[in-house]
Amino acid sequence: TTYIRTHLLTPPIFSLQTYTVMLSSKSTVGARPAAKATPKTQRKLSVVAMAGPGQRSQSGGRWRGLDAGVDMSDDQQDIARGRDMVDSKFQGFQGQAGTHNAIMSSTDYQSQGQRSFDNMLDDFYISPSFLDKLTLHVAKNFLELPKIKVPLILGIWGGKGQGKTFQTSLAYKKLDIAPIVMSAGELESGNAGEPAKLVRQRYREASDVVKKGKMCSLFINDLDAGAGRMGGSTQYTVNNQMVNATLMNIADNPTNVQLPGNYQVEEIPRVPVVATGNDFSTLYAPLIRDGRMEKFYWNPTREDRIGVALGIFKEDNVTRQDIEMLVDQFPGQSIDFFGALRARVYDDVIRQWIDTTSIEGMGALLVNNRNPVQFPTVSMNSQTLMQYGSMLVQEQDNIKRVQLADSYLDGAVLAGSDGSSVPEQAPSLIGGGF
């Protein structure tokens, strides 16, 4: 009791000198040296303000990232990053209803139609006339020419298998363009109006790429197969009609392309459109008029065919003389014929590998094998190429000659007592079948 009264209840007694020393030591430990006083006449008011569109930030760098036209941050992703950084009472509901949940996921920002040609080699042949036409079309659409109406769409059409799509891909790679690609299968849907909406969406995706400072283009493969009318037996649907009408509207107003239900006037960058096909006469005539579509008939010359074939057989050390002989031997064949010919030459090597491996053990080596099967380069000469080329031509002739549909649709072609079910011996096919 005496100890408690003496030590705990009695307040400590400090001298004035001790208290002064404690205050001085507390103020000097960890403190910054005092800044030199600035005269009142030299003091200036520093104003930090966000710059408007087309202006430079007044601060000179600290807030420049927030200026209009400079800030490239993603609001949706910023919302997700801000979760749990404030008290829960300011975040609204939990789960998907919370204010710190991004409305869109990261996969929604990835275009489903953008293609990259970075894995394409640079030693493939590009036709000079083809590259010139595509380059001019892209340049004219990005230039502001006075009082000149430039067609928005370039229609590249020609025979089957002539390399229209591949040449376009090579030209895009040469121009360093990763286009937004659509195919003919996307131009039809079970829902009315869906393909037309998709065309607008893909066009705006390409426009967003241009807005970020990189060239882009909308590339539609086989437009006539998806939006054309192939004869009287082809059904012309509402979607076909709306796709043609949508492309006409985009060609007339390339900087004002709106999505259905959104009718605010918003100017977007112009995007050149490239479409390929076999016969554009099947399309709606007002779409292919000169003011909207520039037509380019792609018919490769002999030099083009030789150049493409040299690229196909480059790894096989086939001489230019053999390539020229091969092209002259099959003048009526398309360009993809030479690619199929090269693949056909490997048949003997693969057949020999199958015999060595056995058919039963082939599957384990072809699927999920960490060591892929490697084949040596097959020796190719003019004699081998001519032999396999003649075999491909023979298969083409068989399809032209043995037209079983003509016989089967006319009636029940059964063997009976005096007939035959062998195609070569059918009565309607004797003599060529034409």
CSV table of C-alpha atoms in Angstrom, one decimal:
chain,number,residue,atom,x,y,z
A,1,THR,CA,0.0,0.0,0.0
A,2,THR,CA,2.8,2.4,0.8
A,3,TYR,CA,4.5,1.5,-2.5
A,4,ILE,CA,1.3,2.2,-4.5
A,5,ARG,CA,0.7,5.6,-2.8
A,6,THR,CA,4.3,6.6,-3.2
A,7,HIS,CA,5.1,5.6,-6.8
A,8,LEU,CA,1.8,5.3,-8.7
A,9,LEU,CA,-0.4,8.0,-7.3
A,10,THR,CA,2.3,10.6,-7.1
A,11,PRO,CA,2.8,12.3,-10.5
A,12,PRO,CA,6.4,12.5,-11.7
A,13,ILE,CA,8.3,15.7,-11.1
A,14,PHE,CA,10.3,17.1,-14.0
A,15,SER,CA,12.4,20.1,-14.0
A,16,LEU,CA,12.0,22.9,-16.6
A,17,GLN,CA,15.4,22.1,-18.0
A,18,THR,CA,14.6,18.4,-18.5
A,19,TYR,CA,11.4,19.2,-20.3
A,20,THR,CA,13.1,21.6,-22.7
A,21,VAL,CA,15.7,19.0,-23.7
A,22,MET,CA,13.0,16.4,-24.4
A,23,LEU,CA,11.1,18.8,-26.7
A,24,SER,CA,14.2,19.8,-28.7
A,25,SER,CA,15.3,16.1,-29.3
A,26,LYS,CA,11.8,15.2,-30.5
A,27,SER,CA,11.6,17.9,-33.0
A,28,THR,CA,15.0,17.1,-34.6
A,29,VAL,CA,14.9,13.3,-34.9
A,30,GLY,CA,13.8,12.3,-38.5
A,31,ALA,CA,12.8,15.8,-39.5
A,32,ARG,CA,13.7,17.3,-42.9
A,33,PRO,CA,15.9,20.3,-42.9
A,34,ALA,CA,13.9,23.5,-43.1
A,35,ALA,CA,13.4,24.9,-46.6
A,36,LYS,CA,14.7,28.3,-47.4
A,37,ALA,CA,11.9,30.9,-47.3
A,38,THR,CA,10.7,32.1,-50.6
A,39,PRO,CA,10.2,35.9,-50.9
A,40,LYS,CA,6.6,36.8,-51.2
A,41,THR,CA,7.2,38.6,-54.5
A,42,GLN,CA,8.6,35.4,-56.1
A,43,ARG,CA,5.7,33.1,-55.1
A,44,LYS,CA,3.5,31.9,-58.0
A,45,LEU,CA,0.3,30.0,-58.1
A,46,SER,CA,0.8,26.6,-59.7
A,47,VAL,CA,-2.4,25.5,-61.5
A,48,VAL,CA,-2.8,21.8,-62.5
A,49,ALA,CA,-5.6,21.4,-65.0
A,50,MET,CA,-6.6,18.6,-67.4
A,51,ALA,CA,-6.2,19.5,-71.1
A,52,GLY,CA,-9.0,19.3,-73.5
A,53,PRO,CA,-9.0,17.4,-76.8
A,54,GLY,CA,-6.1,18.4,-79.0
A,55,GLN,CA,-4.3,20.4,-76.2
A,56,ARG,CA,-1.2,19.6,-74.3
A,57,SER,CA,-1.3,19.2,-70.5
A,58,GLN,CA,-0.4,22.4,-68.7
A,59,SER,CA,1.5,20.5,-66.1
A,60,GLY,CA,4.0,19.2,-68.6
A,61,GLY,CA,4.0,15.5,-67.7
A,62,ARG,CA,2.6,14.6,-64.3
A,63,TRP,CA,-1.0,14.5,-65.3
A,64,ARG,CA,-0.5,14.1,-69.0
A,65,GLY,CA,-1.7,10.5,-68.9
A,66,LEU,CA,-5.2,11.6,-68.0
A,67,ASP,CA,-5.5,14.1,-70.8
A,68,ALA,CA,-8.2,13.5,-73.5
A,69,GLY,CA,-6.7,11.6,-76.4
A,70,VAL,CA,-3.8,10.3,-74.3
A,71,ASP,CA,-5.6,8.2,-71.7
A,72,MET,CA,-5.8,4.7,-73.1
A,73,SER,CA,-6.7,3.0,-69.9
A,74,ASP,CA,-9.6,0.6,-69.7
A,75,ASP,CA,-12.4,1.6,-67.4
A,76,GLN,CA,-13.8,-1.8,-67.1
A,77,GLN,CA,-10.4,-3.3,-66.1
A,78,ASP,CA,-9.8,-0.4,-63.7
A,79,ILE,CA,-13.1,-1.1,-62.0
A,80,ALA,CA,-12.0,-4.7,-61.4
A,81,ARG,CA,-8.6,-3.6,-60.1
A,82,GLY,CA,-10.2,-1.3,-57.5
A,83,ARG,CA,-12.0,-4.1,-55.7
A,84,ASP,CA,-11.4,-4.2,-51.9
A,85,MET,CA,-9.4,-1.0,-52.0
A,86,VAL,CA,-12.1,0.9,-50.2
A,87,ASP,CA,-14.5,-0.1,-47.4
A,88,SER,CA,-17.1,-2.6,-48.3
A,89,LYS,CA,-19.9,-0.1,-47.5
A,90,PHE,CA,-18.9,1.9,-50.6
A,91,GLN,CA,-18.8,-1.1,-52.9
A,92,GLY,CA,-22.5,-1.8,-53.1
A,93,PHE,CA,-23.8,-5.3,-53.2
A,94,GLN,CA,-21.6,-8.4,-53.3
A,95,GLY,CA,-21.3,-10.7,-56.2
A,96,GLN,CA,-22.2,-9.6,-59.7
A,97,ALA,CA,-24.3,-6.7,-58.6
A,98,GLY,CA,-21.4,-5.0,-56.9
A,99,THR,CA,-20.2,-1.6,-58.2
A,100,HIS,CA,-16.6,-3.0,-58.4
A,101,ASN,CA,-17.5,-5.8,-60.8
A,102,ALA,CA,-16.5,-5.2,-64.4
A,103,ILE,CA,-19.5,-5.3,-66.8
A,104,MET,CA,-17.3,-6.9,-69.5
A,105,SER,CA,-14.7,-9.6,-69.1
A,106,SER,CA,-11.3,-9.5,-70.7
A,107,THR,CA,-12.3,-11.9,-73.4
A,108,ASP,CA,-15.0,-9.4,-74.6
A,109,TYR,CA,-12.2,-7.0,-75.7
A,110,GLN,CA,-10.6,-9.6,-78.0
A,111,SER,CA,-11.9,-9.3,-81.5
A,112,GLN,CA,-13.3,-12.6,-82.8
A,113,GLY,CA,-12.5,-11.6,-86.4
A,114,GLN,CA,-9.0,-10.1,-86.2
A,115,ARG,CA,-6.3,-12.1,-88.0
A,116,SER,CA,-2.5,-11.8,-87.7
A,117,PHE,CA,-0.1,-12.9,-90.5
A,118,ASP,CA,3.0,-12.8,-88.3
A,119,ASN,CA,3.6,-16.5,-88.9
A,120,MET,CA,3.6,-16.1,-92.7
A,121,LEU,CA,6.9,-16.2,-94.4
A,122,ASP,CA,8.2,-13.3,-96.5
A,123,ASP,CA,9.5,-15.4,-99.4
A,124,PHE,CA,6.2,-16.1,-101.0
A,125,TYR,CA,5.4,-14.6,-104.3
A,126,ILE,CA,3.1,-11.6,-104.5
A,127,SER,CA,1.8,-10.5,-107.9
A,128,PRO,CA,2.9,-6.9,-108.6
A,129,SER,CA,-0.4,-6.0,-110.2
A,130,PHE,CA,-2.3,-7.5,-107.2
A,131,LEU,CA,-0.2,-5.7,-104.6
A,132,ASP,CA,-0.5,-2.5,-106.6
A,133,LYS,CA,-4.3,-2.6,-106.7
A,134,LEU,CA,-4.7,-3.4,-103.0
A,135,THR,CA,-2.1,-0.8,-101.9
A,136,LEU,CA,-3.8,1.9,-104.0
A,137,HIS,CA,-7.2,1.0,-102.6
A,138,VAL,CA,-6.0,1.2,-98.9
A,139,ALA,CA,-4.0,4.4,-99.5
A,140,LYS,CA,-6.9,6.2,-101.2
A,141,ASN,CA,-9.3,5.3,-98.4
A,142,PHE,CA,-7.0,6.7,-95.7
A,143,LEU,CA,-6.2,9.9,-97.7
A,144,GLU,CA,-8.4,13.0,-97.8
A,145,LEU,CA,-8.6,13.8,-101.5
A,146,PRO,CA,-10.4,17.0,-102.3
A,147,LYS,CA,-13.8,16.6,-103.9
A,148,ILE,CA,-13.1,12.9,-104.9
A,149,LYS,CA,-15.5,10.1,-103.9
A,150,VAL,CA,-13.3,7.0,-103.3
A,151,PRO,CA,-15.1,3.6,-103.5
A,152,LEU,CA,-15.0,2.0,-100.0
A,153,ILE,CA,-15.1,-1.6,-101.2
A,154,LEU,CA,-12.6,-3.4,-103.4
A,155,GLY,CA,-14.1,-6.5,-105.0
A,156,ILE,CA,-11.5,-9.1,-106.0
A,157,TRP,CA,-13.1,-11.8,-108.1
A,158,GLY,CA,-11.9,-14.5,-110.4
A,159,GLY,CA,-11.7,-18.3,-111.0
A,160,LYS,CA,-11.6,-20.9,-108.2
A,161,GLY,CA,-8.3,-21.8,-106.7
A,162,GLN,CA,-6.4,-18.8,-108.2
A,163,GLY,CA,-5.0,-17.7,-104.8
A,164,LYS,CA,-7.2,-14.6,-104.2
A,165,THR,CA,-7.4,-15.0,-100.5
A,166,PHE,CA,-3.7,-16.0,-100.1
A,167,GLN,CA,-2.5,-13.1,-102.3
A,168,THR,CA,-4.7,-10.7,-100.2
A,169,SER,CA,-3.2,-12.1,-97.0
A,170,LEU,CA,0.4,-11.6,-98.3
A,171,ALA,CA,-0.5,-8.1,-99.3
A,172,TYR,CA,-1.9,-7.4,-95.8
A,173,LYS,CA,1.3,-8.7,-94.3
A,174,LYS,CA,3.3,-6.5,-96.6
A,175,LEU,CA,1.3,-3.5,-95.5
A,176,ASP,CA,1.5,-4.5,-91.8
A,177,ILE,CA,-2.3,-4.7,-91.5
A,178,ALA,CA,-4.0,-7.2,-89.2
A,179,PRO,CA,-7.5,-7.2,-90.8
A,180,ILE,CA,-10.9,-8.0,-89.3
A,181,VAL,CA,-12.0,-11.1,-91.3
A,182,MET,CA,-15.5,-12.3,-92.1
A,183,SER,CA,-16.4,-15.5,-94.0
A,184,ALA,CA,-19.4,-16.3,-96.2
A,185,GLY,CA,-20.8,-18.6,-93.4
A,186,GLU,CA,-21.2,-15.6,-91.1
A,187,LEU,CA,-23.5,-13.9,-93.6
A,188,GLU,CA,-26.4,-16.2,-92.8
A,189,SER,CA,-28.1,-17.0,-89.5
A,190,GLY,CA,-31.3,-18.4,-88.1
A,191,ASN,CA,-32.1,-15.0,-86.6
A,192,ALA,CA,-33.2,-12.3,-89.0
A,193,GLY,CA,-30.9,-9.3,-89.0
A,194,GLU,CA,-28.1,-10.9,-87.2
A,195,PRO,CA,-25.6,-11.1,-90.1
A,196,ALA,CA,-26.2,-7.4,-90.9
A,197,LYS,CA,-25.5,-6.5,-87.3
A,198,LEU,CA,-22.4,-8.5,-87.4
A,199,VAL,CA,-21.1,-6.7,-90.4
A,200,ARG,CA,-21.6,-3.4,-88.6
A,201,GLN,CA,-19.8,-4.7,-85.5
A,202,ARG,CA,-16.8,-6.0,-87.4
A,203,TYR,CA,-16.6,-2.7,-89.3
A,204,ARG,CA,-16.6,-0.7,-86.0
A,205,GLU,CA,-14.0,-3.1,-84.6
A,206,ALA,CA,-11.7,-2.3,-87.5
A,207,SER,CA,-12.5,1.4,-87.0
A,208,ASP,CA,-11.5,1.2,-83.4
A,209,VAL,CA,-8.1,-0.2,-84.5
A,210,VAL,CA,-7.7,2.8,-86.8
A,211,LYS,CA,-8.6,5.2,-84.0
A,212,LYS,CA,-5.7,3.8,-82.0
A,213,GLY,CA,-3.3,4.8,-84.8
A,214,LYS,CA,-2.8,1.6,-86.7
A,215,MET,CA,-4.1,0.8,-90.2
A,216,CYS,CA,-6.8,-1.8,-90.4
A,217,SER,CA,-9.3,-3.2,-92.9
A,218,LEU,CA,-12.4,-5.3,-93.1
A,219,PHE,CA,-11.8,-8.5,-95.2
A,220,ILE,CA,-14.9,-10.5,-96.4
A,221,ASN,CA,-14.1,-13.9,-97.9
A,222,ASP,CA,-16.4,-15.3,-100.6
A,223,LEU,CA,-19.0,-12.5,-100.5
A,224,ASP,CA,-20.9,-13.9,-103.4
A,225,ALA,CA,-21.3,-17.3,-101.7
A,226,GLY,CA,-22.9,-15.7,-98.6
A,227,ALA,CA,-24.8,-12.8,-100.0
A,228,GLY,CA,-25.3,-13.7,-103.7
A,229,ARG,CA,-28.0,-15.5,-105.5
A,230,MET,CA,-26.8,-18.7,-107.3
A,231,GLY,CA,-29.5,-19.3,-109.9
A,232,GLY,CA,-33.2,-19.7,-109.4
A,233,SER,CA,-33.0,-22.7,-107.1
A,234,THR,CA,-31.2,-20.6,-104.4
A,235,GLN,CA,-33.4,-19.2,-101.7
A,236,TYR,CA,-33.0,-15.4,-101.3
A,237,THR,CA,-33.5,-14.7,-97.6
A,238,VAL,CA,-34.1,-11.6,-95.6
A,239,ASN,CA,-30.5,-11.8,-94.3
A,240,ASN,CA,-29.1,-11.8,-97.9
A,241,GLN,CA,-31.1,-8.7,-98.6
A,242,MET,CA,-30.1,-7.0,-95.3
A,243,VAL,CA,-26.4,-7.8,-95.8
A,244,ASN,CA,-26.4,-6.2,-99.3
A,245,ALA,CA,-28.3,-3.2,-97.9
A,246,THR,CA,-25.9,-2.8,-95.0
A,247,LEU,CA,-22.9,-2.9,-97.2
A,248,MET,CA,-24.5,-0.3,-99.5
A,249,ASN,CA,-25.2,1.9,-96.4
A,250,ILE,CA,-21.7,1.6,-95.1
A,251,ALA,CA,-20.2,2.4,-98.5
A,252,ASP,CA,-22.4,5.6,-98.7
A,253,ASN,CA,-21.6,6.6,-95.1
A,254,PRO,CA,-18.3,5.1,-94.0
A,255,THR,CA,-17.8,7.4,-91.1
A,256,ASN,CA,-21.3,7.0,-89.6
A,257,VAL,CA,-21.8,3.3,-89.0
A,258,GLN,CA,-24.2,2.7,-86.1
A,259,LEU,CA,-25.3,-0.4,-84.3
A,260,PRO,CA,-29.0,-1.3,-84.2
A,261,GLY,CA,-30.8,0.7,-81.5
A,262,ASN,CA,-28.1,3.3,-81.3
A,263,TYR,CA,-28.8,6.2,-83.5
A,264,GLN,CA,-26.6,9.0,-82.2
A,265,VAL,CA,-24.5,10.8,-84.7
A,266,GLU,CA,-20.9,9.7,-84.0
A,267,GLU,CA,-18.1,10.1,-86.6
A,268,ILE,CA,-15.7,7.2,-86.7
A,269,PRO,CA,-12.6,6.6,-88.8
A,270,ARG,CA,-13.1,5.3,-92.3
A,271,VAL,CA,-12.0,1.7,-92.9
A,272,PRO,CA,-11.3,0.2,-96.4
A,273,VAL,CA,-13.3,-3.0,-97.2
A,274,VAL,CA,-11.9,-5.8,-99.3
A,275,ALA,CA,-14.1,-8.6,-100.6
A,276,THR,CA,-13.3,-11.7,-102.6
A,277,GLY,CA,-15.6,-13.9,-104.7
A,278,ASN,CA,-15.9,-15.9,-107.9
A,279,ASP,CA,-18.8,-14.2,-109.6
A,280,PHE,CA,-20.0,-10.8,-108.4
A,281,SER,CA,-22.8,-10.7,-110.9
A,282,THR,CA,-24.8,-12.7,-108.3
A,283,LEU,CA,-24.8,-9.8,-105.9
A,284,TYR,CA,-27.3,-7.0,-105.8
A,285,ALA,CA,-26.5,-4.7,-108.8
A,286,PRO,CA,-26.6,-1.4,-106.8
A,287,LEU,CA,-24.0,-2.7,-104.4
A,288,ILE,CA,-21.4,-3.4,-107.1
A,289,ARG,CA,-21.8,-0.1,-108.9
A,290,ASP,CA,-18.7,1.9,-109.5
A,291,GLY,CA,-19.3,4.5,-106.8
A,292,ARG,CA,-19.4,1.9,-104.0
A,293,MET,CA,-17.2,-1.0,-105.2
A,294,GLU,CA,-14.1,-1.0,-107.3
A,295,LYS,CA,-13.8,-4.3,-109.2
A,296,PHE,CA,-10.6,-6.2,-109.9
A,297,TYR,CA,-10.6,-9.3,-112.0
A,298,TRP,CA,-7.7,-11.5,-110.8
A,299,ASN,CA,-6.5,-13.7,-113.6
A,300,PRO,CA,-2.8,-14.7,-112.9
A,301,THR,CA,-0.5,-14.5,-115.9
A,302,ARG,CA,2.1,-17.1,-116.8
A,303,GLU,CA,4.7,-15.2,-114.8
A,304,ASP,CA,2.4,-15.1,-111.8
A,305,ARG,CA,1.8,-18.8,-112.0
A,306,ILE,CA,5.5,-19.5,-112.3
A,307,GLY,CA,6.3,-17.2,-109.4
A,308,VAL,CA,3.7,-18.9,-107.1
A,309,ALA,CA,4.9,-22.4,-108.1
A,310,LEU,CA,8.5,-21.4,-107.3
A,311,GLY,CA,7.4,-20.5,-103.8
A,312,ILE,CA,5.5,-23.7,-103.4
A,313,PHE,CA,8.5,-25.9,-104.5
A,314,LYS,CA,11.2,-23.7,-102.9
A,315,GLU,CA,12.1,-26.2,-100.2
A,316,ASP,CA,12.3,-29.1,-102.7
A,317,ASN,CA,15.1,-27.5,-104.8
A,318,VAL,CA,13.1,-27.7,-108.0
A,319,THR,CA,14.8,-25.6,-110.7
A,320,ARG,CA,13.0,-22.8,-112.5
A,321,GLN,CA,13.3,-24.7,-115.8
A,322,ASP,CA,11.3,-27.6,-114.3
A,323,ILE,CA,8.7,-25.2,-112.9
A,324,GLU,CA,8.3,-23.5,-116.3
A,325,MET,CA,7.9,-26.9,-117.9
A,326,LEU,CA,5.3,-27.9,-115.3
A,327,VAL,CA,3.3,-24.8,-115.7
A,328,ASP,CA,3.3,-25.1,-119.5
A,329,GLN,CA,2.3,-28.7,-119.3
A,330,PHE,CA,-0.8,-27.9,-117.3
A,331,PRO,CA,-1.9,-24.5,-118.6
A,332,GLY,CA,-5.6,-24.9,-117.7
A,333,GLN,CA,-5.0,-25.7,-114.1
A,334,SER,CA,-5.5,-23.3,-111.2
A,335,ILE,CA,-2.7,-22.3,-108.9
A,336,ASP,CA,-3.8,-24.6,-106.0
A,337,PHE,CA,-3.2,-27.5,-108.4
A,338,PHE,CA,0.5,-27.1,-107.8
A,339,GLY,CA,0.1,-27.1,-104.1
A,340,ALA,CA,-2.0,-30.3,-104.3
A,341,LEU,CA,0.7,-31.8,-106.6
A,342,ARG,CA,3.4,-31.2,-104.0
A,343,ALA,CA,1.3,-32.9,-101.4
A,344,ARG,CA,0.6,-35.9,-103.7
A,345,VAL,CA,4.4,-36.5,-104.2
A,346,TYR,CA,4.7,-37.4,-100.5
A,347,ASP,CA,2.2,-40.2,-100.8
A,348,ASP,CA,4.9,-42.9,-101.4
A,349,VAL,CA,7.0,-41.8,-98.5
A,350,ILE,CA,4.0,-41.8,-96.1
A,351,ARG,CA,2.8,-45.1,-97.4
A,352,GLN,CA,6.2,-46.6,-96.7
A,353,TRP,CA,6.2,-45.2,-93.2
A,354,ILE,CA,2.7,-46.7,-92.6
A,355,ASP,CA,4.0,-50.2,-93.7
A,356,THR,CA,7.0,-49.9,-91.3
A,357,THR,CA,4.9,-48.6,-88.4
A,358,SER,CA,1.9,-50.9,-89.0
A,359,ILE,CA,-1.7,-49.5,-89.2
A,360,GLU,CA,-2.5,-50.6,-85.6
A,361,GLY,CA,0.4,-48.6,-84.1
A,362,MET,CA,0.0,-45.5,-86.3
A,363,GLY,CA,-2.4,-43.7,-84.1
A,364,ALA,CA,-0.1,-43.4,-81.0
A,365,LEU,CA,2.6,-41.8,-83.1
A,366,LEU,CA,0.2,-39.3,-84.8
A,367,VAL,CA,-1.8,-38.0,-81.9
A,368,ASN,CA,-0.4,-36.5,-78.6
A,369,ASN,CA,3.1,-37.5,-79.5
A,370,ARG,CA,5.8,-35.4,-77.9
A,371,ASN,CA,8.2,-36.2,-80.8
A,372,PRO,CA,6.4,-35.5,-84.1
A,373,VAL,CA,7.1,-37.7,-87.0
A,374,GLN,CA,9.7,-36.1,-89.3
A,375,PHE,CA,10.1,-37.0,-93.0
A,376,PRO,CA,13.1,-36.2,-95.1
A,377,THR,CA,12.8,-34.0,-98.1
A,378,VAL,CA,11.5,-35.9,-101.1
A,379,SER,CA,13.5,-35.7,-104.2
A,380,MET,CA,11.4,-34.1,-107.0
A,381,ASN,CA,12.3,-33.8,-110.6
A,382,SER,CA,10.4,-33.0,-113.7
A,383,GLN,CA,9.5,-36.7,-114.4
A,384,THR,CA,8.1,-37.2,-110.9
A,385,LEU,CA,6.0,-34.0,-111.1
A,386,MET,CA,4.7,-34.8,-114.5
A,387,GLN,CA,3.6,-38.3,-113.4
A,388,TYR,CA,1.7,-37.1,-110.3
A,389,GLY,CA,0.3,-34.2,-112.2
A,390,SER,CA,-1.2,-36.6,-114.8
A,391,MET,CA,-2.8,-38.6,-112.0
A,392,LEU,CA,-4.5,-35.5,-110.6
A,393,VAL,CA,-5.8,-34.6,-114.0
A,394,GLN,CA,-7.2,-38.1,-114.5
A,395,GLU,CA,-9.1,-37.8,-111.2
A,396,GLN,CA,-10.6,-34.5,-112.5
A,397,ASP,CA,-11.6,-36.1,-115.8
A,398,ASN,CA,-13.3,-39.0,-113.9
A,399,ILE,CA,-15.5,-36.5,-112.0
A,400,LYS,CA,-16.4,-34.8,-115.3
A,401,ARG,CA,-17.1,-38.0,-117.1
A,402,VAL,CA,-18.8,-40.2,-114.4
A,403,GLN,CA,-21.8,-38.0,-113.5
A,404,LEU,CA,-23.9,-40.3,-111.5
A,405,ALA,CA,-26.4,-37.7,-110.3
A,406,ASP,CA,-27.7,-37.3,-113.8
A,407,SER,CA,-28.6,-41.0,-113.9
A,408,TYR,CA,-29.8,-41.3,-110.4
A,409,LEU,CA,-32.2,-38.4,-110.6
A,410,ASP,CA,-33.7,-39.5,-113.9
A,411,GLY,CA,-34.9,-42.8,-112.4
A,412,ALA,CA,-34.0,-45.9,-110.4
A,413,VAL,CA,-30.8,-47.0,-112.0
A,414,LEU,CA,-30.8,-50.6,-110.8
A,415,ALA,CA,-28.8,-53.5,-112.3
A,416,GLY,CA,-31.8,-55.8,-112.9
A,417,SER,CA,-31.3,-58.8,-115.2
A,418,ASP,CA,-29.5,-57.0,-118.0
A,419,GLY,CA,-28.1,-53.8,-116.4
A,420,SER,CA,-25.1,-53.0,-114.2
A,421,SER,CA,-24.5,-51.0,-111.0
A,422,VAL,CA,-20.9,-50.4,-112.0
A,423,PRO,CA,-20.6,-46.7,-113.0
A,424,GLU,CA,-18.3,-47.4,-116.0
A,425,GLN,CA,-20.9,-49.9,-117.4
A,426,ALA,CA,-24.1,-47.9,-116.9
A,427,PRO,CA,-26.0,-47.4,-120.2
A,428,SER,CA,-26.2,-43.7,-119.8
A,429,LEU,CA,-22.5,-43.3,-119.2
A,430,ILE,CA,-21.2,-45.4,-122.1
A,431,GLY,CA,-19.6,-43.1,-124.6
A,432,GLY,CA,-18.4,-40.4,-122.2
A,433,GLY,CA,-21.6,-39.5,-120.3
A,434,PHE,CA,-22.0,-36.1,-121.9
